[in-house]
CSV table of C-alpha atoms in Angstrom, one decimal:
chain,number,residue,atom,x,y,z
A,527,UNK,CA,96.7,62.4,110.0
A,528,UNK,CA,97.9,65.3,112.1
A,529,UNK,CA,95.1,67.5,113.8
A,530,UNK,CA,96.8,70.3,111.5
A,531,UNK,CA,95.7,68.4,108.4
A,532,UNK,CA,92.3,67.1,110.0
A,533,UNK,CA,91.9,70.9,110.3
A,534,UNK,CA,92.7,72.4,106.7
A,535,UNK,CA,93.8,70.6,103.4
A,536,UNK,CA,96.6,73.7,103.4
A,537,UNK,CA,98.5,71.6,105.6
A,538,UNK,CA,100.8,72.0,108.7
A,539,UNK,CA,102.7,74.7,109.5
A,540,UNK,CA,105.2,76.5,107.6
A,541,UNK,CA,106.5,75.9,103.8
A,542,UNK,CA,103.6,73.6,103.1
A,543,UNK,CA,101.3,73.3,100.0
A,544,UNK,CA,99.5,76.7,100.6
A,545,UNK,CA,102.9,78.0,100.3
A,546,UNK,CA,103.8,76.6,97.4
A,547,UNK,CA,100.4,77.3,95.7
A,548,UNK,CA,101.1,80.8,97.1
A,549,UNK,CA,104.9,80.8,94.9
A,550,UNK,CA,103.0,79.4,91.7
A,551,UNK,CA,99.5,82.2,92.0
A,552,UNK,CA,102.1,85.1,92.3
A,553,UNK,CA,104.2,84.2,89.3
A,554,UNK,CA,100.5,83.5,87.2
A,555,UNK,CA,99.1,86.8,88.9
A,556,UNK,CA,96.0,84.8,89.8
A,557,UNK,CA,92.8,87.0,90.6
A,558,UNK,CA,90.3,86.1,93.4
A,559,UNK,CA,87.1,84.2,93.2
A,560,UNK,CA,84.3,86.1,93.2
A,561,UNK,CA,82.5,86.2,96.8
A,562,UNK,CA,79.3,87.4,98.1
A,563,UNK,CA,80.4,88.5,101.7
A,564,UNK,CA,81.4,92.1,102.6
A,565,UNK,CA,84.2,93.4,105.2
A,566,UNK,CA,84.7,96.2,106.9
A,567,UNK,CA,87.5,98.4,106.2
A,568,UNK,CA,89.1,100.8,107.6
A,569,UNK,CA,92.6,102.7,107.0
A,570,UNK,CA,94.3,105.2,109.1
A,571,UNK,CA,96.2,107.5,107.2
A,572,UNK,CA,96.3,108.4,103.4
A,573,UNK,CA,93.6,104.9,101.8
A,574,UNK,CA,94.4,102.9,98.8
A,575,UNK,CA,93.0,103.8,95.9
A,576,UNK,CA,89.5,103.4,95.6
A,577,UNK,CA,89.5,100.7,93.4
A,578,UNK,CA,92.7,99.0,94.7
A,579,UNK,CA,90.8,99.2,98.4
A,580,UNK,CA,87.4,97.3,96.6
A,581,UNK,CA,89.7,94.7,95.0
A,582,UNK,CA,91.5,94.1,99.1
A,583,UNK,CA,88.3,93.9,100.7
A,584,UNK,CA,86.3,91.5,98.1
A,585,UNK,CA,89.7,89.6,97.9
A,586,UNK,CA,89.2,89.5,102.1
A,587,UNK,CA,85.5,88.6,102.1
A,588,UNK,CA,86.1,85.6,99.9
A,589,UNK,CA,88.6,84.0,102.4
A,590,UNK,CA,85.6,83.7,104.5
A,591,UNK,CA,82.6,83.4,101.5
A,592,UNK,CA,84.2,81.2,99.3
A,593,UNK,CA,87.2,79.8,101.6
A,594,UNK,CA,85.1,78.2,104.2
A,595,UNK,CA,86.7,80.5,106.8
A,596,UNK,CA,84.7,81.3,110.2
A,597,UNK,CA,86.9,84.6,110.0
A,598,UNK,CA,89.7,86.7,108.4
A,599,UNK,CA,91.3,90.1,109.0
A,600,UNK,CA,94.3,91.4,106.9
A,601,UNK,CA,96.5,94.9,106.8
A,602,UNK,CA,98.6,96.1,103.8
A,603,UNK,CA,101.6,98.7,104.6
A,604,UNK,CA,103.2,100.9,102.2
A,605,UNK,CA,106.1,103.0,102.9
A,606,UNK,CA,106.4,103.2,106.5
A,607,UNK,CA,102.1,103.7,106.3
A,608,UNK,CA,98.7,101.7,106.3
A,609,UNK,CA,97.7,101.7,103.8
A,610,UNK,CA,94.6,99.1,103.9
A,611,UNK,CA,93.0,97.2,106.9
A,612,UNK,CA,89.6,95.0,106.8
A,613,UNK,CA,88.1,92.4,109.0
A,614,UNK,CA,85.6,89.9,107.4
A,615,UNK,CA,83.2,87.1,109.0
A,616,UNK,CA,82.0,86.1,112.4
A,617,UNK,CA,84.7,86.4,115.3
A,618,UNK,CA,82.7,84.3,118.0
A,619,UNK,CA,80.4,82.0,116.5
A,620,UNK,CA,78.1,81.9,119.8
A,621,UNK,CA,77.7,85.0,119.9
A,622,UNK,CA,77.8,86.9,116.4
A,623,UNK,CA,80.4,89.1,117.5
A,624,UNK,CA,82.0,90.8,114.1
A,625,UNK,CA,85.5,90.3,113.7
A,626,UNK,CA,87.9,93.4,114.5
A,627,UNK,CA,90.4,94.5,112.1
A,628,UNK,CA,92.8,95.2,115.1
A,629,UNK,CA,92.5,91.7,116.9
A,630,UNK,CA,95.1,89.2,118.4
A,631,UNK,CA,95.8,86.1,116.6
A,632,UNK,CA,98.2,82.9,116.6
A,633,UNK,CA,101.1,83.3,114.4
A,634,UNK,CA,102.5,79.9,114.2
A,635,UNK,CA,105.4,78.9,112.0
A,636,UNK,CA,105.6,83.1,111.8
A,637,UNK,CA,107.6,82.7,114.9
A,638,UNK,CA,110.1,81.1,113.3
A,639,UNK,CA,111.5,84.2,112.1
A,640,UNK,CA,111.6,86.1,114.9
A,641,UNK,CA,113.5,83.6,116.2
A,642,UNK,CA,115.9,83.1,113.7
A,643,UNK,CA,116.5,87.2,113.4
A,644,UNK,CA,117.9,86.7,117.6
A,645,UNK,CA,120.4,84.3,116.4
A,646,UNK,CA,121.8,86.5,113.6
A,647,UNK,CA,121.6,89.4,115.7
A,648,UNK,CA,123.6,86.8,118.3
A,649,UNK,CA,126.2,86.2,114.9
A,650,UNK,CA,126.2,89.9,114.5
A,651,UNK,CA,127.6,90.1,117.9
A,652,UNK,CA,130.3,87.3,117.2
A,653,UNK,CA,128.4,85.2,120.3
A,654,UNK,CA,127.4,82.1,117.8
A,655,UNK,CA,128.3,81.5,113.9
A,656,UNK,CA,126.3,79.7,111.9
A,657,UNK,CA,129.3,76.7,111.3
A,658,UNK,CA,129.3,76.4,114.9
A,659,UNK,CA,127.3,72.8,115.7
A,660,UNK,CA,124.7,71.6,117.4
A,661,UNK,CA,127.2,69.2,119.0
A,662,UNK,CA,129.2,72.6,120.5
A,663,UNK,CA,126.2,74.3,121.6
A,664,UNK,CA,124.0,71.7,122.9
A,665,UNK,CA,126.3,69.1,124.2
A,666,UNK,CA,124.5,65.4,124.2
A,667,UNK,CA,121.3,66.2,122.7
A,668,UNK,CA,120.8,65.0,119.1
A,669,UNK,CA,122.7,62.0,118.0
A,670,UNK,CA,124.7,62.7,115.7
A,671,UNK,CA,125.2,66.8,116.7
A,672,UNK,CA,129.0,67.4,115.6
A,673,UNK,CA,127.8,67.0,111.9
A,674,UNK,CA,124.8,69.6,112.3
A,675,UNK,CA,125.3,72.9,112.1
A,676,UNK,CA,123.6,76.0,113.0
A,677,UNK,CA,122.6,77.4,109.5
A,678,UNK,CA,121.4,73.9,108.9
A,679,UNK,CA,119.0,73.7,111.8
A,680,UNK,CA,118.0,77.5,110.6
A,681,UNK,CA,117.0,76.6,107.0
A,682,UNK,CA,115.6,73.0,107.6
A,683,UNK,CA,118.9,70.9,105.9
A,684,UNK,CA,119.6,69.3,109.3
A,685,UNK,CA,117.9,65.7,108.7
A,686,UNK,CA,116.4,66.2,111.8
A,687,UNK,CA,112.8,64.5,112.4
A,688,UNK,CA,109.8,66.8,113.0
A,689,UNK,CA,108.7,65.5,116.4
A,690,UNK,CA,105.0,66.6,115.2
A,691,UNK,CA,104.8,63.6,113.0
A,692,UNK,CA,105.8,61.3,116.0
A,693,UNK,CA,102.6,58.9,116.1
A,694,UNK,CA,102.1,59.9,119.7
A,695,UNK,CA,100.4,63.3,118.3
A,696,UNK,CA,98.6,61.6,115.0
A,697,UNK,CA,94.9,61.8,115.6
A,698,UNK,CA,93.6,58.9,113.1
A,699,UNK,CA,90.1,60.0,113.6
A,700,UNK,CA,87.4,62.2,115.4
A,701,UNK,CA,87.7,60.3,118.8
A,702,UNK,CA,91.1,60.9,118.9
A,703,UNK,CA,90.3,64.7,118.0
A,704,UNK,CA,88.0,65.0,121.0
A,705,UNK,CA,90.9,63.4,123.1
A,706,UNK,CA,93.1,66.1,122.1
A,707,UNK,CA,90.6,68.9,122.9
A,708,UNK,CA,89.3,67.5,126.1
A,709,UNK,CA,93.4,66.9,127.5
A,710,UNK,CA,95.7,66.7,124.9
A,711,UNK,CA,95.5,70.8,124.4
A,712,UNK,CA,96.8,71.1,128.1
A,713,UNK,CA,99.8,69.3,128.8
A,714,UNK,CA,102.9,71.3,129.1
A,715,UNK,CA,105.8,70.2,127.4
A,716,UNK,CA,109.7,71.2,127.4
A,717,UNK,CA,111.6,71.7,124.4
A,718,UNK,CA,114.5,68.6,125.1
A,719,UNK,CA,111.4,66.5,125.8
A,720,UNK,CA,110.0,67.5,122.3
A,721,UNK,CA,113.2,66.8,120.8
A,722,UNK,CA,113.7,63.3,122.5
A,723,UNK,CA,110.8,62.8,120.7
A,724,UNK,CA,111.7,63.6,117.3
A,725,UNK,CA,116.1,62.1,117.8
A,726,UNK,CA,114.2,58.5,119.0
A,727,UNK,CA,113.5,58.3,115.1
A,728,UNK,CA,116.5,57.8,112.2
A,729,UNK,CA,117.6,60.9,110.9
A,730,UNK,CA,115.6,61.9,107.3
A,731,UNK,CA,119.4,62.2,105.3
A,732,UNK,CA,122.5,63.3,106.0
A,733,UNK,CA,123.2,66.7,107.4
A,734,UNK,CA,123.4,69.6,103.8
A,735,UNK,CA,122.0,66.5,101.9
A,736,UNK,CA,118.2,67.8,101.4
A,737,UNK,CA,115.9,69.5,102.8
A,738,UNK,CA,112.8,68.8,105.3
A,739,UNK,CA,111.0,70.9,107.3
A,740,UNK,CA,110.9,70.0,110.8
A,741,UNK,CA,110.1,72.0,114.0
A,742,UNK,CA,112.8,70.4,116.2
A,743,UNK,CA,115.2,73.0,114.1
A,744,UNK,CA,113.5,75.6,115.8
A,745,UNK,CA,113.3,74.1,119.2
A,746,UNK,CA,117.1,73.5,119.1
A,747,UNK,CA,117.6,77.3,118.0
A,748,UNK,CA,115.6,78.5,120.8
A,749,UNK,CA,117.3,76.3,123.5
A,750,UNK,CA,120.6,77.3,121.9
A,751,UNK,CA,119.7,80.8,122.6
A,752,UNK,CA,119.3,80.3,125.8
A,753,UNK,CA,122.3,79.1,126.3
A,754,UNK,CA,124.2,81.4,124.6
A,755,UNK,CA,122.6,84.3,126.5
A,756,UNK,CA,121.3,82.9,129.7
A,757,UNK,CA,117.6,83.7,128.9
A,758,UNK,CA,114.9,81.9,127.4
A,759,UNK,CA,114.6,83.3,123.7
A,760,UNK,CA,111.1,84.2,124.6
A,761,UNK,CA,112.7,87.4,126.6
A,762,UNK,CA,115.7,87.5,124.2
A,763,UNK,CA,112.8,88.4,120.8
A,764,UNK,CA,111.3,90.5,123.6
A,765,UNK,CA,113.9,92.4,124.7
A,766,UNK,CA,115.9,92.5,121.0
A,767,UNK,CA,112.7,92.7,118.7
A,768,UNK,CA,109.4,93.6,120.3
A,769,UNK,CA,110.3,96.4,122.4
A,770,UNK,CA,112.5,98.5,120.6
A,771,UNK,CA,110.1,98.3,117.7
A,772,UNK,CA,107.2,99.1,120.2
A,773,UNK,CA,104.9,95.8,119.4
A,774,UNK,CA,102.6,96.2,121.6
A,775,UNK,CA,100.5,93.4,120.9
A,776,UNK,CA,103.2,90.7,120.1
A,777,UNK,CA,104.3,87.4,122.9
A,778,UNK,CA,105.1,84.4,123.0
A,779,UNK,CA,103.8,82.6,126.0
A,780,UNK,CA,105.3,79.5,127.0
A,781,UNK,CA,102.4,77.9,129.1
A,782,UNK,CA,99.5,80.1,129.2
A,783,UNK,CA,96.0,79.3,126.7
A,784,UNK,CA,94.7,82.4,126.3
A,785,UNK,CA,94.5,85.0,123.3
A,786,UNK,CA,93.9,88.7,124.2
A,787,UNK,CA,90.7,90.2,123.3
A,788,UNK,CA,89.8,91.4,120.9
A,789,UNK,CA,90.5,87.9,118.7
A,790,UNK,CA,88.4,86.2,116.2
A,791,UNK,CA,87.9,82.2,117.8
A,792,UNK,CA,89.5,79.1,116.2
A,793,UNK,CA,87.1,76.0,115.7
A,794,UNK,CA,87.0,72.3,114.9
A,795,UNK,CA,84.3,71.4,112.7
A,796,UNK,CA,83.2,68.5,114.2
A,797,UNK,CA,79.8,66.2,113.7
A,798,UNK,CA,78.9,67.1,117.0
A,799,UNK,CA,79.2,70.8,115.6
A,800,UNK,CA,81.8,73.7,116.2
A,801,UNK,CA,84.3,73.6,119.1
A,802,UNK,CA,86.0,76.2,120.2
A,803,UNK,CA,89.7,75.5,120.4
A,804,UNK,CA,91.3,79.1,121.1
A,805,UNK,CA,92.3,78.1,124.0
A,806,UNK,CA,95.7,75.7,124.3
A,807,UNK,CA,99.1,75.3,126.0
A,808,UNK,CA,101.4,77.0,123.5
A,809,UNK,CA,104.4,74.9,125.0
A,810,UNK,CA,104.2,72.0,122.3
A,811,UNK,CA,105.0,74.7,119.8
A,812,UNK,CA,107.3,77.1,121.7
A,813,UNK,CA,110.0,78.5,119.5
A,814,UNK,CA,108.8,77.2,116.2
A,815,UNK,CA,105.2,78.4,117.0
A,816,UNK,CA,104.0,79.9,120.2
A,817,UNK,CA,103.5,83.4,119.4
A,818,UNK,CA,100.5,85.8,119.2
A,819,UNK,CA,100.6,89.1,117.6
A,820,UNK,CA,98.3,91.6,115.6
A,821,UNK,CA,98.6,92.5,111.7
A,822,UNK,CA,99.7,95.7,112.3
A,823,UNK,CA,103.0,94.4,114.4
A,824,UNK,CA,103.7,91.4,112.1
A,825,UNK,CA,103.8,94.1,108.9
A,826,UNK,CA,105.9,96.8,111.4
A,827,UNK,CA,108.3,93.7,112.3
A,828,UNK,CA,109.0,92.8,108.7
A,829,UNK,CA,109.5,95.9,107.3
A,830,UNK,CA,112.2,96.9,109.9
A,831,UNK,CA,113.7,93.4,109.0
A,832,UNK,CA,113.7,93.7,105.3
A,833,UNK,CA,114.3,97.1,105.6
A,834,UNK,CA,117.5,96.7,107.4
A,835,UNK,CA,116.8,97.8,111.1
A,836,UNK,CA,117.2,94.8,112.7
A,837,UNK,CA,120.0,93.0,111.0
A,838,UNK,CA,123.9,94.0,109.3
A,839,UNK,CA,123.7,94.0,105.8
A,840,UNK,CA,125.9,90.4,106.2
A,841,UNK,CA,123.6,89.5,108.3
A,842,UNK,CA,120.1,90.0,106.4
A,843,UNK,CA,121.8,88.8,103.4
A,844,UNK,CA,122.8,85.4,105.3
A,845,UNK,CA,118.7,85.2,105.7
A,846,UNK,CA,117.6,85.3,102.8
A,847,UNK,CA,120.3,83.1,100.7
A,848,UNK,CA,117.7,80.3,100.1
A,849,UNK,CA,117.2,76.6,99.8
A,850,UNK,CA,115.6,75.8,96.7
A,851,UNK,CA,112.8,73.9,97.4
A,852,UNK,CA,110.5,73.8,94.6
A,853,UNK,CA,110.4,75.9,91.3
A,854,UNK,CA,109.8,79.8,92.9
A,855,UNK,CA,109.9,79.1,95.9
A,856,UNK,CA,112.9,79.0,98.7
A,857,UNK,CA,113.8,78.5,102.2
A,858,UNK,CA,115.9,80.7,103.8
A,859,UNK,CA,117.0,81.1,108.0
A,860,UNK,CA,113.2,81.7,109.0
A,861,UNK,CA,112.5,83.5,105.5
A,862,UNK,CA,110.5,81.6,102.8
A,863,UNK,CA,111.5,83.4,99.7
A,864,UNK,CA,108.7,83.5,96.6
A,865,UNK,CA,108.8,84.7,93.3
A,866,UNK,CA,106.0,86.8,91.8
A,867,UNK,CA,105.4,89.4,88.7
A,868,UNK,CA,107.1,92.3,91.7
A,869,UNK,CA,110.3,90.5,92.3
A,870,UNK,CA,111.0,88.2,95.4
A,871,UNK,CA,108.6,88.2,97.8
A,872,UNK,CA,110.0,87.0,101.4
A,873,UNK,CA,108.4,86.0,104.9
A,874,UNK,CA,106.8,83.1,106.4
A,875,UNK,CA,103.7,81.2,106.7
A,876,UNK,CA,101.8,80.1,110.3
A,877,UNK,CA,99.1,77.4,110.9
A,878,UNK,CA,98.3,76.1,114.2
A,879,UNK,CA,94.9,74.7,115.6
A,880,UNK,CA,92.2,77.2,114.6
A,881,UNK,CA,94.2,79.6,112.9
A,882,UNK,CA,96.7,80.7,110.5
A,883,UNK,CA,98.5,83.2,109.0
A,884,UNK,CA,100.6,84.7,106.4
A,885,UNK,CA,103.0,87.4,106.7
A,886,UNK,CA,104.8,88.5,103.4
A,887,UNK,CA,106.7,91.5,101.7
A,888,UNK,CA,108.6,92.9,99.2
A,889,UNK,CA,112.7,92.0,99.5
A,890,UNK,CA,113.5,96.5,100.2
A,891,UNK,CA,111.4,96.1,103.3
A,892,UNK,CA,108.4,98.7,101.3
A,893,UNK,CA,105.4,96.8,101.3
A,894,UNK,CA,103.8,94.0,103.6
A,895,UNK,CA,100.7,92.3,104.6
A,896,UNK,CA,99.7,90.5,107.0
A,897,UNK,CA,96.9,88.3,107.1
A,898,UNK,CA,94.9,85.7,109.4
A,899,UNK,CA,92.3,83.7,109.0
A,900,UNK,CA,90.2,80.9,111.0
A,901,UNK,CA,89.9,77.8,108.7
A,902,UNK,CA,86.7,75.9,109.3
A,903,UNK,CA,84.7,73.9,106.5
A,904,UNK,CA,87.4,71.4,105.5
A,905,UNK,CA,85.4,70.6,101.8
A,906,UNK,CA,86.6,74.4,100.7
A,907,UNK,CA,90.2,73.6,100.8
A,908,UNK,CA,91.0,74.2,97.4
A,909,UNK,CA,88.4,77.3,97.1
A,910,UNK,CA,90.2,78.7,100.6
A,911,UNK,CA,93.9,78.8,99.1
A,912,UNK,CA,92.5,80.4,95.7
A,913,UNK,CA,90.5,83.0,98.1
A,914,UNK,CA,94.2,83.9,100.1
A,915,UNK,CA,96.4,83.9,97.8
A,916,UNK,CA,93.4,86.4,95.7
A,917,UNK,CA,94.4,88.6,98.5
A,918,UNK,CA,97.5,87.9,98.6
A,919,UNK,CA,98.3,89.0,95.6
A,920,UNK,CA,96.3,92.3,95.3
A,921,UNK,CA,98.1,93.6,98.3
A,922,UNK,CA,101.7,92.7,97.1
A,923,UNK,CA,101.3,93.1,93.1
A,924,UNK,CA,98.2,95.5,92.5
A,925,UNK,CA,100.0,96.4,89.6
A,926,UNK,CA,100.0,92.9,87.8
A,927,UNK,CA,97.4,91.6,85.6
A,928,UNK,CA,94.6,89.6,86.5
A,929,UNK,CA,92.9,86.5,85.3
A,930,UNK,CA,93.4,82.7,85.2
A,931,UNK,CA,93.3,80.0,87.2
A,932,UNK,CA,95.6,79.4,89.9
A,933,UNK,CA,98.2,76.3,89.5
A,934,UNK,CA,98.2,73.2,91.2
A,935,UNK,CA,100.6,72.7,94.4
C-alpha cells in the first residue's frame, strides 16, 4: 500500500473513492452524522442564516467527532462574500492548541488546477494548443510522446503510469512507514526523474483509449510550462494567478518543509503513537501537489475561475468538457465535475501525508467551499467521508432535502 492509503481509506490524491462517494451523497442529498464536538465560527460580513450556520458547524465538528479527524476547518462564499467560516478539533496535538479558521494547509491534487488554468491561459495566448504533443514540447522524454497530446496529459487519458505507484514508494508496512518519516520525507526530487520513474513501466492503454489518473500528467504539464515560458510554473501560477487575485497565503514551494503558522499539524497514527509529519520536501509532488494555501484563497481562486476572470469563455469551456468516469462524476483539464440536486458541481480534491482537502463550487462561479481536514484514526474511514461530504453538502445545496444514507463508492 501507498503511505496515502496507509493514511486514510479515502485514498490517494485526486478523483479517488472520497470523490466518487462525494458525486453519489450530492445526487442522494445525504445529511451528516450526528456529532458531539463543537467548532468555532466565525463570519465576516453579512452570516448564514442561523439555522443554515448550526447545520455548517455540526456538519464541521463531525469531520473531527465522528470522522476520526485530529482537525478541520472550512469556509463557504456566496456572491463575491463569506459567508460561513469554522475551525473544529485540536491543531497541535502536543500542545492543545485550537485550530484556526484562517490557517495554512496542504492542497494537494488542488494544485492540479491551478496548473492546468496557466496552460489554458498559455492556449489563450496561442503559445501551446491542446493537440500539440508531448513529443513537440518535451522532446525525448516519454516513449511513445508523438501519440500523447496535451489535453490528454490535462484530463488523465494519456496512458501514462503514476510514478506514485512505482514500488520504490510502496510502504508494505509500519517499518517502512518510519523509513519514510525518518528520510524518505527529505529527499528532493526533479520532475524528469519522477517521470523516468513512471515511462520505465508499460503504458496503462493507448493514448484517448481510457482514463487513469496519474500524477506524471501533471509533472509533464508543469515542465512543459516551463518551457514554453522560460520559468518554472511555480512563478508562472504566481505571477498569472496568485497575485493579480491577491492570495496572500497561497505557494507552491519546490523544496522547502515547512507550513506557515498558523496550520493545524498532520499525523501518522502509529503504535508507537502520533507523529507529526507536517513537515516534508514538497518536490515529490511538485506540480500535481505541492501547494499550500488558506480556505479563504482556494474559494477566491475558484470563483474568479468559474466565474470567468481567469479564462476566455473558449477557454473555461475547454475545462470543464469532462471525461466520464463513473456515473455523476467527470474529469475535466484539472476540474472534476459532480452532479448534485444544484446542478454541476466542479473543482478538485487534495490528499497528501497528513492532510487533505476539498475545494468545490457551483459551475456560474457563485458559491464555494473550501475545506481541510487532518485524517488520523484510520478505523473511521467510512464514518470520515459520511462526516465531509455532510458538509459538503450543506454548504453547496442548503436548499436540498435531507435524510438517508450515503451510497457506496
Amino acid at each position: 500500500m501507498t503511505v496515502h492509503q496507509f493514511l486514510s481509506s479515502a485514498g490517494r490524491a485526486g478523483i479517488g473513492l472520497a470523490t466518487g462517494v462525494l458525486a453519489g451523497a450530492l445526487l442522494a442529498a445525504t445529511a451528516p452524522t450526528a456529532g458531539a464536538a463543537t467548532a468555532a465560527g466565525v463570519a465576516p460580513g453579512p452570516a448564514a442564516p442561523r439555522a443554515e450556520e448550526a447545520a455548517l458547524r455540526q456538519a464541521l465538528a463531525d469531520i473531527v467527532a465522528a470522522g476520526g479527524s485530529t482537525a478541520a476547518l472550512a469556509q463557504v462564499r456566496d456572491g463575491g462574500r463569506t459567508l460561513w467560516r469554522g475551525a473544529a478539533g485540536t491543531a497541535d496535538l502536543a500542545t492543545h492548541a485550537p485550530v484556526r479558521a484562517d490557517g495554512y494547509f496542504r492542497i494537494g491534487s488542488i494544485t492540479k488546477t491551478f496548473v492546468a488554468t496557466v496552460v489554458l491561459q498559455l492556449v489563450g495566448e496561442g503559445r501551446l494548443r491542446l493537440d500539440d504533443t508531448v513529443e513537440h514540447l518535451l522532446p525525448g522524454t516519454v516513449p511513445g510522446g508523438a501519440g500523447i497530446t496535451l489535453r490528454q496529459l490535462l484530463d488523465h487519458t494519456s496512458g501514462i503510469p503514476d510514478y506514485t505507484e512505482d514500488p520504490r514508494f510502496e510502504l508494505k508496512d509500519e517499518a517502512d512507514i518510519l523509513r519514510w518519516v525518518d528520510t524518505g520525507r527529505w529527499t528532493t526530487y526533479r520532475p524528469r526523474e519522477l517521470v523516468d520513474v513512471a515511462t520505465a513501466h508499460p503504458a496503462l492503454f493507448p493514448p484517448g483509449t481510457g482514463w487513469s489518473y496519474s500524477n506524471t500528467n501533471y509533472l509533464l504539464a508543469g515542465m512543459a510550462v516551463e518551457r514554453v515560458t522560460g520559468h518554472g510554473w511555480e512563478e508562472e501560477v504566481r505571477r498569472r494567478i496568485v497575485l493579480p487575485l491577491g492570495l496572500t497565503g497561497t505557494s507552491f514551494p519546490r523544496t522547502s518543509p515547512f507550513v506557515p503558522a498558523p496550520h493545524a499539524h498532520g499525523y501518522f497514527s502509529l503504535s508507537g503513537g502520533p507523529v507529526d509529519v507536517t513537515l516534508r520536501n514538497p518536490s515529490g509532488a511538485s506540480a500535481a501537489g505541492s501547494g499550500i494555501s488558506t480556505a479563504a484563497d482556494l474559494d477566491r481562486f475558484l470563483a474568479a475561475l468559474l466565474g470567468g476572470r481567469l479564462l476566455r469563455p473558449a477557454e473555461l469551456a475547454e475545462m470543464q468538457r469532462t471525461v466520464e468516469v463513473r456515473p455523476g462524476v467527470g474529469y475535466g483539464l484539472g476540474l472534476q465535475r459532480m452532479d448534485s440536486p444544484c446542478g454541476p458541481l466542479f473543482g478538485h480534491t487534495g490528499s497528501v501525508e497528513g492532510y487533505q482537502a476539498a475545494l468545490v463550487g457551483t459551475q456560474d462561479g457563485g458559491r464555494q467551499v473550501a475545506l481541510s481536514y487532518n485524517p488520523f484514526d484510520r478505523s473511521k474511514g467510512a464514518e470520515q467521508q459520511r462526516a465531509v461530504l455532510g458538509l459538503l453538502v450543506k454548504a453547496l445545496c442548503p436548499s436540498a432535502p435531507t435524510g438517508g444514507a450515503a451510497p457506496n463508492g
